[in-house]
Short mmCIF file of C-alpha atoms in Angstrom, two decimals:
data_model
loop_
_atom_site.label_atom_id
_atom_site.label_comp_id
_atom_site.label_asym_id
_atom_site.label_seq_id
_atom_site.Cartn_x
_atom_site.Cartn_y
_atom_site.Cartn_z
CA UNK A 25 107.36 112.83 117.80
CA UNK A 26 105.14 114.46 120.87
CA UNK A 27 102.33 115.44 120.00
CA UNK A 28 101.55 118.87 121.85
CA UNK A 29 97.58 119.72 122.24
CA UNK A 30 96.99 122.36 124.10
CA UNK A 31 93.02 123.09 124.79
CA UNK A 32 92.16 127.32 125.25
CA UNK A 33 89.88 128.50 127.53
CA UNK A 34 87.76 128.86 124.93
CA UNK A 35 87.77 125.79 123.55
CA UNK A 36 87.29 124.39 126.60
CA UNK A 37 83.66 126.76 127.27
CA UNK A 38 82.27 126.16 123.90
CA UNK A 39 82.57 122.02 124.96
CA UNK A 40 81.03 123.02 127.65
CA UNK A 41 78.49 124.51 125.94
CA UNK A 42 77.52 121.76 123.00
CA UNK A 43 77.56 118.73 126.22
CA UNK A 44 74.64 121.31 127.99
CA UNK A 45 72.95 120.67 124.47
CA UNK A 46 73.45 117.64 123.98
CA UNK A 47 72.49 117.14 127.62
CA UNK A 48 69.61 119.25 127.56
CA UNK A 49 68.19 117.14 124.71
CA UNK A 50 65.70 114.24 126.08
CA UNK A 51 68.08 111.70 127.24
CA UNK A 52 66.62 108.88 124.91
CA UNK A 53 65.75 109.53 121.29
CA UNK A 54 62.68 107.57 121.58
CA UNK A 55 59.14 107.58 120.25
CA UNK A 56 56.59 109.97 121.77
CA UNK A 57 53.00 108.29 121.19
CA UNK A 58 51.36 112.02 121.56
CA UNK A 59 53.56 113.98 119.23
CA UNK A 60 55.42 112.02 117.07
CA UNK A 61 58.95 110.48 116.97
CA UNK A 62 62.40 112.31 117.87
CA UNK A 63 64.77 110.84 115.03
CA UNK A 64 68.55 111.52 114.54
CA UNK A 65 72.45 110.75 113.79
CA UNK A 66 75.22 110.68 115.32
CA UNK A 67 78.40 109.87 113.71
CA UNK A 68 82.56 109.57 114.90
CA UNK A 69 84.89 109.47 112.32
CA UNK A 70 89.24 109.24 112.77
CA UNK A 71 90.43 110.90 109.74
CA UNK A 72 94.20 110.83 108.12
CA UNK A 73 96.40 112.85 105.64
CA UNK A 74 99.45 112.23 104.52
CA UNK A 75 101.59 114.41 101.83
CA UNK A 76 105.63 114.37 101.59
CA UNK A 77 106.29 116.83 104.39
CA UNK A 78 102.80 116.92 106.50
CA UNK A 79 100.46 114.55 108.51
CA UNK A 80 97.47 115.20 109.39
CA UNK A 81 95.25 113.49 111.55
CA UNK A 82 91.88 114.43 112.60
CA UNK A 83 88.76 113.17 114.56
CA UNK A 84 85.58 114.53 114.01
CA UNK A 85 81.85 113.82 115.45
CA UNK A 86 78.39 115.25 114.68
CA UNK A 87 74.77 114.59 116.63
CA UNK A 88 72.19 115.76 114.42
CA UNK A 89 68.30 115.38 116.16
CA UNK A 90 64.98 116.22 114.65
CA UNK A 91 62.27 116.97 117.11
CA UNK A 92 58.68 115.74 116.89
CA UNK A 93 57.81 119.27 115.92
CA UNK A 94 60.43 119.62 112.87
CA UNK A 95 63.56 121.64 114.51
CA UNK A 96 66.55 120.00 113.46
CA UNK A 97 69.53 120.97 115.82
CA UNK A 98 73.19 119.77 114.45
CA UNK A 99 76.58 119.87 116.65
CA UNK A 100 79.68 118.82 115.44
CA UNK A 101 83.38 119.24 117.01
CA UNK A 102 86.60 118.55 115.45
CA UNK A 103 90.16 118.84 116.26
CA UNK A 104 92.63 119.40 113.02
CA UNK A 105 96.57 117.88 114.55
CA UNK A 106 99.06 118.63 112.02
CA UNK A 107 102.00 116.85 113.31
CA UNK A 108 104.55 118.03 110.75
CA UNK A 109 104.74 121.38 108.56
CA UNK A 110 105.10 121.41 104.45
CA UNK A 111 107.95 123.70 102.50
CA UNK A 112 104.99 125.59 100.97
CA UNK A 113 103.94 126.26 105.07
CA UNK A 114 106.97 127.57 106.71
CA UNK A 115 108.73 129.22 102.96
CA UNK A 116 111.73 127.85 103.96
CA UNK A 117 114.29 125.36 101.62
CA UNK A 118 113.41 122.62 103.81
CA UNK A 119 111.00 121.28 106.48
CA UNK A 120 110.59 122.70 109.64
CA UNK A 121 108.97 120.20 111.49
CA UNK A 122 106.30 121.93 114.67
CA UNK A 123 102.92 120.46 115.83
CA UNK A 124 99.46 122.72 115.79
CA UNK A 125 96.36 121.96 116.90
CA UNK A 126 93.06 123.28 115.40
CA UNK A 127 89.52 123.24 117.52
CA UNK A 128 86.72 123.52 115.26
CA UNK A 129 83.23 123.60 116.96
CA UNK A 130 80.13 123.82 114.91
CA UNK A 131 76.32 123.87 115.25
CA UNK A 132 73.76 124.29 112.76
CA UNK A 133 70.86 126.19 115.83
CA UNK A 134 67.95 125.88 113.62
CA UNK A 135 66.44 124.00 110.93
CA UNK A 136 62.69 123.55 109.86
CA UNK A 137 61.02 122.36 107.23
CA UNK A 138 57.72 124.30 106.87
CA UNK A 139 54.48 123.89 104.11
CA UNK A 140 53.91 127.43 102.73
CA UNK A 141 51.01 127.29 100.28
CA UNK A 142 51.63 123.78 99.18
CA UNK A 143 55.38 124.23 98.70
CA UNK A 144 58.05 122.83 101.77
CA UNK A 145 60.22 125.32 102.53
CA UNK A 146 63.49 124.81 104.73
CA UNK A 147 65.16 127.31 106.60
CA UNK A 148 68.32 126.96 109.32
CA UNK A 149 71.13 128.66 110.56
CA UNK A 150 74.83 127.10 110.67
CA UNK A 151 77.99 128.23 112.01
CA UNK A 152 81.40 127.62 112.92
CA UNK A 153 84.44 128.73 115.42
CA UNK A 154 88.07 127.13 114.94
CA UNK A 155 90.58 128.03 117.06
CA UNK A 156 94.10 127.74 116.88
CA UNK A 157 97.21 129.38 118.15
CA UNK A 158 97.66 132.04 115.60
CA UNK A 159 93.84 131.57 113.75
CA UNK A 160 90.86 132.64 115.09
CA UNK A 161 87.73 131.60 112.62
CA UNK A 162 84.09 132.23 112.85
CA UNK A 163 81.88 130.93 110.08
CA UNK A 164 78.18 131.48 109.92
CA UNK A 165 75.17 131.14 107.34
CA UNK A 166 71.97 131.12 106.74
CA UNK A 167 69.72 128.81 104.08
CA UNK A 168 66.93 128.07 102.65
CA UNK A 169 64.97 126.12 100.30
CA UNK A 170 61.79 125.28 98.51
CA UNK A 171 60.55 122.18 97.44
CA UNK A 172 58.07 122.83 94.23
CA UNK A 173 55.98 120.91 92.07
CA UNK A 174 55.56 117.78 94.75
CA UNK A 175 59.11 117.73 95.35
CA UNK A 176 60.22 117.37 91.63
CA UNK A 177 62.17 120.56 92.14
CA UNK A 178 64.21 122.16 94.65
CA UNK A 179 65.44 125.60 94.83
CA UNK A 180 68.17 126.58 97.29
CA UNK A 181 69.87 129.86 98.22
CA UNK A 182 72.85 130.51 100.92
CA UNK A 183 74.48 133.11 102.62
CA UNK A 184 77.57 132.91 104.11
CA UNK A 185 80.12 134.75 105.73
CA UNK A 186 83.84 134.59 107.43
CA UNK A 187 85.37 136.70 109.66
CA UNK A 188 88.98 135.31 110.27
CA UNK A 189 92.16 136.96 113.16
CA UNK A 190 95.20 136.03 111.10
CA UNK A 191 97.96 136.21 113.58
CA UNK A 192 101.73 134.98 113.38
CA UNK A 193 104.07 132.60 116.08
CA UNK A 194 107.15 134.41 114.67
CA UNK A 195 106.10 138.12 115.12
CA UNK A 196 104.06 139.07 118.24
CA UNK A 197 103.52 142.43 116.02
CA UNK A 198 101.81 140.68 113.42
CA UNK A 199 97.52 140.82 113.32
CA UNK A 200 95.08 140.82 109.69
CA UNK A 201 91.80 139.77 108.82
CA UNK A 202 90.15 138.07 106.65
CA UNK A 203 86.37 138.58 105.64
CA UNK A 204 84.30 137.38 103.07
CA UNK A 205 80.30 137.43 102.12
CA UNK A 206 79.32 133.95 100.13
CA UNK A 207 76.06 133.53 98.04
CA UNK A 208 75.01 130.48 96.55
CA UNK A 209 71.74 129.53 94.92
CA UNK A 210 70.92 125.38 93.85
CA UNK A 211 68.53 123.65 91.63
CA UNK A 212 67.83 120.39 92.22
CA UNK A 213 65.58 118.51 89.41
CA UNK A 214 63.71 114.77 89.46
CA UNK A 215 64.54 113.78 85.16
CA UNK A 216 62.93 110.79 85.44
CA UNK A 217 62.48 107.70 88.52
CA UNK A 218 66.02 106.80 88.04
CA UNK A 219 68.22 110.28 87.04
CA UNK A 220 68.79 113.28 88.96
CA UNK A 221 70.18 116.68 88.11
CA UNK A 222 71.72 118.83 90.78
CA UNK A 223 73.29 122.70 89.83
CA UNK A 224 74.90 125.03 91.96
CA UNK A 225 76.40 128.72 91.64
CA UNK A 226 78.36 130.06 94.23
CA UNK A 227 80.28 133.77 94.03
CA UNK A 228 82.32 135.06 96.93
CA UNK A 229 83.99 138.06 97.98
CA UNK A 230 86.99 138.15 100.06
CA UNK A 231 89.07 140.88 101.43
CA UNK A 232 91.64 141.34 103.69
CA UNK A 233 95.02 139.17 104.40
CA UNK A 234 94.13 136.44 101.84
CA UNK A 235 98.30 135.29 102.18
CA UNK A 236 100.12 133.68 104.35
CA UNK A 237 101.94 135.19 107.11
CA UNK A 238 105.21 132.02 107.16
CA UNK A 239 105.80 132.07 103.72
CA UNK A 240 108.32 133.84 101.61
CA UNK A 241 108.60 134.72 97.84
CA UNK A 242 111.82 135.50 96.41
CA UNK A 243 112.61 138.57 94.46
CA UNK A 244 115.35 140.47 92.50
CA UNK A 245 115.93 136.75 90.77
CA UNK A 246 118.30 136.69 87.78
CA UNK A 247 118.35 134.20 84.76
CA UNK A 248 121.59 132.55 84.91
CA UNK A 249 123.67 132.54 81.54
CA UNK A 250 122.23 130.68 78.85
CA UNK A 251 119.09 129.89 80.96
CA UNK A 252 115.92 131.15 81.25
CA UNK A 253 115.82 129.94 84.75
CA UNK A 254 115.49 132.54 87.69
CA UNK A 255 117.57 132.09 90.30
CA UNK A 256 118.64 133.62 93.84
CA UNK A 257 116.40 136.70 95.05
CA UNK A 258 115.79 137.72 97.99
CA UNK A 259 112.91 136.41 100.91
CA UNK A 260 109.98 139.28 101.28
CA UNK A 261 106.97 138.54 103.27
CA UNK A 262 103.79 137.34 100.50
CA UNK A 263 101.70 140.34 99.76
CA UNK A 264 98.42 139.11 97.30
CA UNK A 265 96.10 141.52 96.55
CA UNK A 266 93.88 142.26 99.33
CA UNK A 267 90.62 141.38 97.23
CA UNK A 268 89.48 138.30 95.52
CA UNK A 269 86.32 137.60 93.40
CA UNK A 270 85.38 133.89 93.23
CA UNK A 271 82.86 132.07 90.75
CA UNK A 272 82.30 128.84 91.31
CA UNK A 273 79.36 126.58 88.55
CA UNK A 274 78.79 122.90 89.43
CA UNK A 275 76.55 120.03 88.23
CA UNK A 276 76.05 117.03 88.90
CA UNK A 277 74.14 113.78 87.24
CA UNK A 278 73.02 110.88 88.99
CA UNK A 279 71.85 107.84 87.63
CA UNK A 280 70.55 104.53 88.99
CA UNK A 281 70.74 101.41 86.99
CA UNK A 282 68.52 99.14 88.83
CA UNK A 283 68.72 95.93 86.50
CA UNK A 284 72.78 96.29 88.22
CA UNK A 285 71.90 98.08 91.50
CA UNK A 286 74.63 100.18 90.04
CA UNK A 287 74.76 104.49 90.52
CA UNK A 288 76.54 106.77 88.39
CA UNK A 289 77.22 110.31 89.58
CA UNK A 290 78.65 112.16 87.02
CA UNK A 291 80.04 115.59 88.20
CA UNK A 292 81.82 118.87 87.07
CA UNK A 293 82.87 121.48 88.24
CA UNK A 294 84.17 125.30 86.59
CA UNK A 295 85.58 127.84 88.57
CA UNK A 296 87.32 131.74 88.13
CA UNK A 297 88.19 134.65 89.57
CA UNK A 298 89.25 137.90 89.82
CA UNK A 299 93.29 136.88 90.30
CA UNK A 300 92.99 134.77 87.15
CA UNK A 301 92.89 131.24 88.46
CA UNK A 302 90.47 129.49 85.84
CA UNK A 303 89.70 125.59 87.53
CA UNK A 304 87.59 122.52 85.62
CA UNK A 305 87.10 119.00 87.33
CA UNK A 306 85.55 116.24 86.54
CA UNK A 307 84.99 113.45 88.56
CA UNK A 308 83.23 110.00 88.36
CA UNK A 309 81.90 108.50 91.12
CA UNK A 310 80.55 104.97 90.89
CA UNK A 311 78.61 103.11 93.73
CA UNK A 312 78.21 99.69 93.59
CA UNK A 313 75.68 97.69 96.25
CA UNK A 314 76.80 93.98 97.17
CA UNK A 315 73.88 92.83 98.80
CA UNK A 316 71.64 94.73 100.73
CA UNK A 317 73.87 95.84 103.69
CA UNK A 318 77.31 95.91 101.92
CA UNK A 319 78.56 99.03 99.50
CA UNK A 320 81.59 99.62 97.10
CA UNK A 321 82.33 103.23 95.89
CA UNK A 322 85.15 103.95 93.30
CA UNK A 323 86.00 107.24 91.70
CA UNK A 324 88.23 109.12 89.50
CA UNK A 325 88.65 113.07 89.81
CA UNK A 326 90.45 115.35 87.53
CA UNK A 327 91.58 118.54 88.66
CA UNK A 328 93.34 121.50 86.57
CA UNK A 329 94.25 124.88 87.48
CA UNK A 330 95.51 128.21 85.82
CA UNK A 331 98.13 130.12 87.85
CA UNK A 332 97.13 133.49 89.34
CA UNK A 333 98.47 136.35 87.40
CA UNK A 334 100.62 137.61 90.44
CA UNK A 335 102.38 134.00 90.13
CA UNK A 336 106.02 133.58 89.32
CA UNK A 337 105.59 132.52 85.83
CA UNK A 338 104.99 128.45 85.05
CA UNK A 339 108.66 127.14 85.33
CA UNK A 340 110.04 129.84 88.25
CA UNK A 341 109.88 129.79 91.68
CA UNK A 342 111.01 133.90 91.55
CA UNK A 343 110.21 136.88 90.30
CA UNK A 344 112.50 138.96 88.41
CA UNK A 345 114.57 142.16 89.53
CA UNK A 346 112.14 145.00 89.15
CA UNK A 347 109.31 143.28 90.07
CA UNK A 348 107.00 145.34 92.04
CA UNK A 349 103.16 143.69 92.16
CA UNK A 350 101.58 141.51 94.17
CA UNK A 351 103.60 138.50 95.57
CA UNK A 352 103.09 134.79 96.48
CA UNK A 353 104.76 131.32 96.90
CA UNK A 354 101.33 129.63 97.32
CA UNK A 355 101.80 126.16 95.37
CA UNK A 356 98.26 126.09 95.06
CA UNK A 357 98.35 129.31 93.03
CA UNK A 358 100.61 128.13 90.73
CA UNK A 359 99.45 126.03 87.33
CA UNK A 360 99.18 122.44 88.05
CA UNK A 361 96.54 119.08 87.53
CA UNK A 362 95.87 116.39 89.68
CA UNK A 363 94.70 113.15 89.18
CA UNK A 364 92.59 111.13 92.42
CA UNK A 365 91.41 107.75 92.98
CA UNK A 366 89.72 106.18 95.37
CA UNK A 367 88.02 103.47 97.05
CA UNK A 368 84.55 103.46 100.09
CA UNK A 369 83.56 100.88 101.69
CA UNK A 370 80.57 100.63 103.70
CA UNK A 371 78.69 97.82 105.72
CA UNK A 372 75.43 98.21 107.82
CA UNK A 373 75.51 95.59 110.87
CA UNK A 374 71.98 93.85 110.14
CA UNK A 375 73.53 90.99 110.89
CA UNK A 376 73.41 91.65 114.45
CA UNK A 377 69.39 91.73 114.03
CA UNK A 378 68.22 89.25 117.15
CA UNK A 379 71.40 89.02 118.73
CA UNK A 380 72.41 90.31 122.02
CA UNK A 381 73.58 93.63 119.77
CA UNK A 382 70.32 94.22 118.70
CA UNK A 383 70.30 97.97 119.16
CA UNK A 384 73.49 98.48 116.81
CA UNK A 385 71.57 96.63 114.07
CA UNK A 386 71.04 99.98 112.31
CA UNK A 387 74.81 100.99 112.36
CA UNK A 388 77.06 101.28 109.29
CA UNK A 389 80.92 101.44 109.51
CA UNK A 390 83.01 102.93 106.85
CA UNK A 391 86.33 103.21 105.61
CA UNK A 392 87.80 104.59 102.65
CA UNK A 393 91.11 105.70 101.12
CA UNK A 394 92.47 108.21 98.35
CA UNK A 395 95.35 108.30 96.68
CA UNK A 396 95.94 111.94 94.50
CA UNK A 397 98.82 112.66 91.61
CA UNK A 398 99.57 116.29 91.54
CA UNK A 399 102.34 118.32 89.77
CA UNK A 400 102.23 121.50 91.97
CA UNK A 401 105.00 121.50 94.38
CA UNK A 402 103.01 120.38 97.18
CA UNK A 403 103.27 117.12 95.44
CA UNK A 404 101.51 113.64 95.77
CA UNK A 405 99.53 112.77 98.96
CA UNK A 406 97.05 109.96 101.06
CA UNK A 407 93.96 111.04 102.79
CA UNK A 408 91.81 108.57 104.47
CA UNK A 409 88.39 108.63 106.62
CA UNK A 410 86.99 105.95 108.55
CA UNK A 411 83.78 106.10 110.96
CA UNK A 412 80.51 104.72 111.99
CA UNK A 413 77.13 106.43 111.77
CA UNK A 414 74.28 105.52 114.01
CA UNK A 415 71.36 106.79 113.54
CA UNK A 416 67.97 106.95 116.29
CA UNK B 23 84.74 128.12 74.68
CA UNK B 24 85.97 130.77 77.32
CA UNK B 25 84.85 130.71 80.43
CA UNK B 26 81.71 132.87 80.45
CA UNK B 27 80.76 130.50 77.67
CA UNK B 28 80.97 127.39 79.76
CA UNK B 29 78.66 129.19 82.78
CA UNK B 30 75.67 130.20 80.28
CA UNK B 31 75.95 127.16 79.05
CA UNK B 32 75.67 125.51 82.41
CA UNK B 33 72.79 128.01 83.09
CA UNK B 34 70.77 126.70 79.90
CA UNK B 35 71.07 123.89 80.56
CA UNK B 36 69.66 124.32 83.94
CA UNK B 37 67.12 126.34 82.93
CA UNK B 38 65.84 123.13 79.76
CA UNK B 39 65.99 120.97 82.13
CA UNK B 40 63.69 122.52 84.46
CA UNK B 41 59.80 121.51 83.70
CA UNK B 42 61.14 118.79 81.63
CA UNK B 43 59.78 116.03 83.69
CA UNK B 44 57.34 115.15 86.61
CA UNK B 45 58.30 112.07 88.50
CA UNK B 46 55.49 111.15 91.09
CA UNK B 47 55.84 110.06 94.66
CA UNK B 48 55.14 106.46 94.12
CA UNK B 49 57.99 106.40 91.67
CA UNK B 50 60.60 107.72 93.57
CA UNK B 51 62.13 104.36 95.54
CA UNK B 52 65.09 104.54 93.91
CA UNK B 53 66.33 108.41 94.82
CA UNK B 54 67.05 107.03 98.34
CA UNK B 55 69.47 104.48 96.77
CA UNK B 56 73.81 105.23 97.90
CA UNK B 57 74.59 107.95 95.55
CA UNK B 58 71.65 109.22 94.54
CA UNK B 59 70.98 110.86 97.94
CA UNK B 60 74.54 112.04 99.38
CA UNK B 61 73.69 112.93 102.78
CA UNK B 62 74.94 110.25 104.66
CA UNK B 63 78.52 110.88 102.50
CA UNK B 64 78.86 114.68 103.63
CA UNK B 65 80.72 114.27 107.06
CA UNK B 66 82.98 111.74 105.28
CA UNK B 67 83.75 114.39 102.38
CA UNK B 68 84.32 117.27 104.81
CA UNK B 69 87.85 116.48 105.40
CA UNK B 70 88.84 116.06 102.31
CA UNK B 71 87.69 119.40 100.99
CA UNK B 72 89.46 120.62 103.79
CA UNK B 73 92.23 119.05 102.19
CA UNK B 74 91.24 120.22 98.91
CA UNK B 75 91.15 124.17 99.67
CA UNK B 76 94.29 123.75 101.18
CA UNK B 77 95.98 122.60 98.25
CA UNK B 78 94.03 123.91 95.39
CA UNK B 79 93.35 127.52 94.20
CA UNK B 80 89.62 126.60 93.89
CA UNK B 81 87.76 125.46 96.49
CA UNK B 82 85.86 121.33 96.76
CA UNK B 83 82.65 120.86 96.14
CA UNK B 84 79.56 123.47 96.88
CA UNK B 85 81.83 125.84 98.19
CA UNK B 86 83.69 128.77 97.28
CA UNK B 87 84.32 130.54 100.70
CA UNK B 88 87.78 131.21 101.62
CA UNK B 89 89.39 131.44 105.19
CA UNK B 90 88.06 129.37 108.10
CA UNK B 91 91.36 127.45 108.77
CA UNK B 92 94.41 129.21 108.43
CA UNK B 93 95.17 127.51 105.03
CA UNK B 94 95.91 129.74 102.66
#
């Protein structure tokens, strides 16, 4: 299957762009004797996803540097290749197979820590452009935190926002937009030496095209005799409601049994909003060290959903003759669970201390693999990650 | 326990567990153990909420924007 990437003018500028930054930046990360020590990451990673009717594959890479004087600058670029398209994608009765490419460049400009009357406060700015041939997106945030009570507690607040061109490759005539204003506030809290608490609240407003303009719900179905089953209807273009209210509550517990050099995180999440969709999962994550350079990570996450109240009732894929609300044939707002597993590995190369490798002594390579069980339509799928992080 | 139930509850719990406890400097070794401190984790995780907001109705983890990708 050819793979078609196609690079925009854009695109191409903004690369231009993050390699003068990156170039601009002192050419060695090294120490400076008269005002301190320029520290930093960078990290490639070669990700893959794999459901019934899509592939995905996607490399990534992020540079984060702290100067001597605290500014943190981050740049990251990936590029999203979905080789194949999904029923749910195209609303068609079977796959219609097309290649699109995704850009997404990111930097985070600023970040600082600062000491404000004994407290350390954080600041920085973050955002986002993806490009693709009908999706134009540009994310950007600002955050903060506070770091009280010698670092026993941290407080955290965010504000985002998205401004999204929805456009279509089947009607030229076809242009929305999406836009949505994101707050979020964190707590994170020191129990004891070994067990951390982390909480998070996150409520989101969203207007605009929040559908999709490919897919197709059917309507005008009928029950055929002695079933309750809809069937037949015809295609009309998905029209949700052009508002959504999203409330998001997570927490998370982590514990580290040092007798087994054993950590157990211990999250959950609850989530509603305004269309109805009520969301729990739980998920335990388990990180096991083999040595001192060598780590095993398991975990198990549940995931359950409501479906939105504009949904084709649980059991149809149509909605009835005289039917005249919102409409949707979004698996994902549909009722459904999901069950995930998965396995991380990750190895530091130490062992190349005094070798003729020296300098990649400090490197750690990764790999790790998921495997998720879901009833919505979308069905079962892989996703795997693997990269190396180096840091300087 | 609807909903609203489950997010006060979440908040008072927060809110107890604040104050509770004062861990000092010298005792903190073990919060830069894997999985106490997730940083190094996050770019990893990234593509897989992507992955997650595409397929679920809520979003992953310490997020609950919408848009950005064309995935809805």
């Amino acid at each position: 299957m050819q793979l078609n990437v196609r690079v925009s003018t854009v695109a191409a500028a903004a690369l231009a762009a993050l390699a003068a930054v990156a170039l601009g930046l002192p050419p060695i990360a090294a120490a400076d004797e008269s005002s301190g020590t320029w520290t930093g990451n960078a990290e490639g990673r070669l990700n893959y996803f794999l459901e019934r009717s899509t592939r995905v594959v996607m490399p990534a890479a992020r540079v984060d540097v702290e100067a001597p004087n605290g500014i943190r600058v981050r740049a990251s670029y990936m590029m999203d290749v979905i080789s194949s398209a999904s029923i749910a994608q195209t609303g068609g009765e079977s796959d219609a197979v097309f290649t699109e490419t995704r850009h997404g460049i990111g930097a985070i400009g600023v970040g600082k820590r600062i000491d404000v009357g004994g407290a350390e406060v954080d600041l920085s700015i973050a955002g986002t452009y993806s490009i693709e041939d009908d999706y134009r997106s540009l994310l950007y945030g600002i955050g903060g935190s506070v770091a009280l009570d010698e670092k026993n507690t941290t407080l955290s607040l965010g504000l985002t926002r998205v401004d999204d061109t929805i456009e279509s490759n089947i009607d030229d005539m076809f242009s929305e937009r999406l836009s949505g204003t994101t707050v979020g506030v964190g707590l994170e809290q020191l129990l004891s030496p070994v067990l951390k608490l982390n909480v998070g609240y996150q409520i989101s407003y969203l207007e605009g095209f929040l559908g999709n303009p490919y897919r197709r719900a059917l309507v005008g179905a009928r029950a055929q005799p002695g079933t309750t089953q809809l069937m037949g209807g015809l295609p009309r273009a998905e029209a949700p409601p052009d508002e959504r209210l999203r409330h998001n509550l997570e927490g998370q517990l982590s514990w580290y049994l040092p007798g087994s050099l054993t950590t157990l995180q211990l999250y959950f999440r609850t989530y509603l909003d305004s269309w109805d969709i009520k969301a729990q999962t739980p998920e335990l994550r388990i990180y096991q060290e083999l040595g001192a350079d060598l780590l095993l990570r398991a975990r198990y996450r549940y995931y359950t959903q409501t479906r939105a109240e504009f949904a084709p009732e649980d059991g149809q894929t149509a909605y009835p003759v005289g039917y005249d609300g919102p409409l949707t044939n979004d698996p994902k707002m549909t009722s459904f669970d999901s069950h995930q597993i998965g396995l991380r590995l990750a190895y530091r190369l130490t062992f190349l201390t005094g070798t003729f490798l020296d300098f990649a002594r400090n490197v750690t390579l990764d790999i790790s693999g998921d495997r998720q069980f879901c009833t919505s339509s979308f069905g079962n799928y892989w996703i795997a990650t693997a990269g190396g992080r180096v840091p300087f | 326990m609807s909903d609203w139930s489950i997010l006060v509850a979440g908040l008072a719990l927060t809110l107890g567990a604040l104050g509770c406890s004062h861990v000092k400097p010298y005792e903190r070794e073990y919060m830069t153990r894997p999985g106490m401190e997730s940083a190094n984790e996050e770019f990893a995780l990234e593509f897989e909420a992507h992955a997650q907001n595409a397929r679920e109705g809520a979003p992953g983890r310490g997020s609950v924007a919408g848009g950005g990708c064309g995935c809805n």
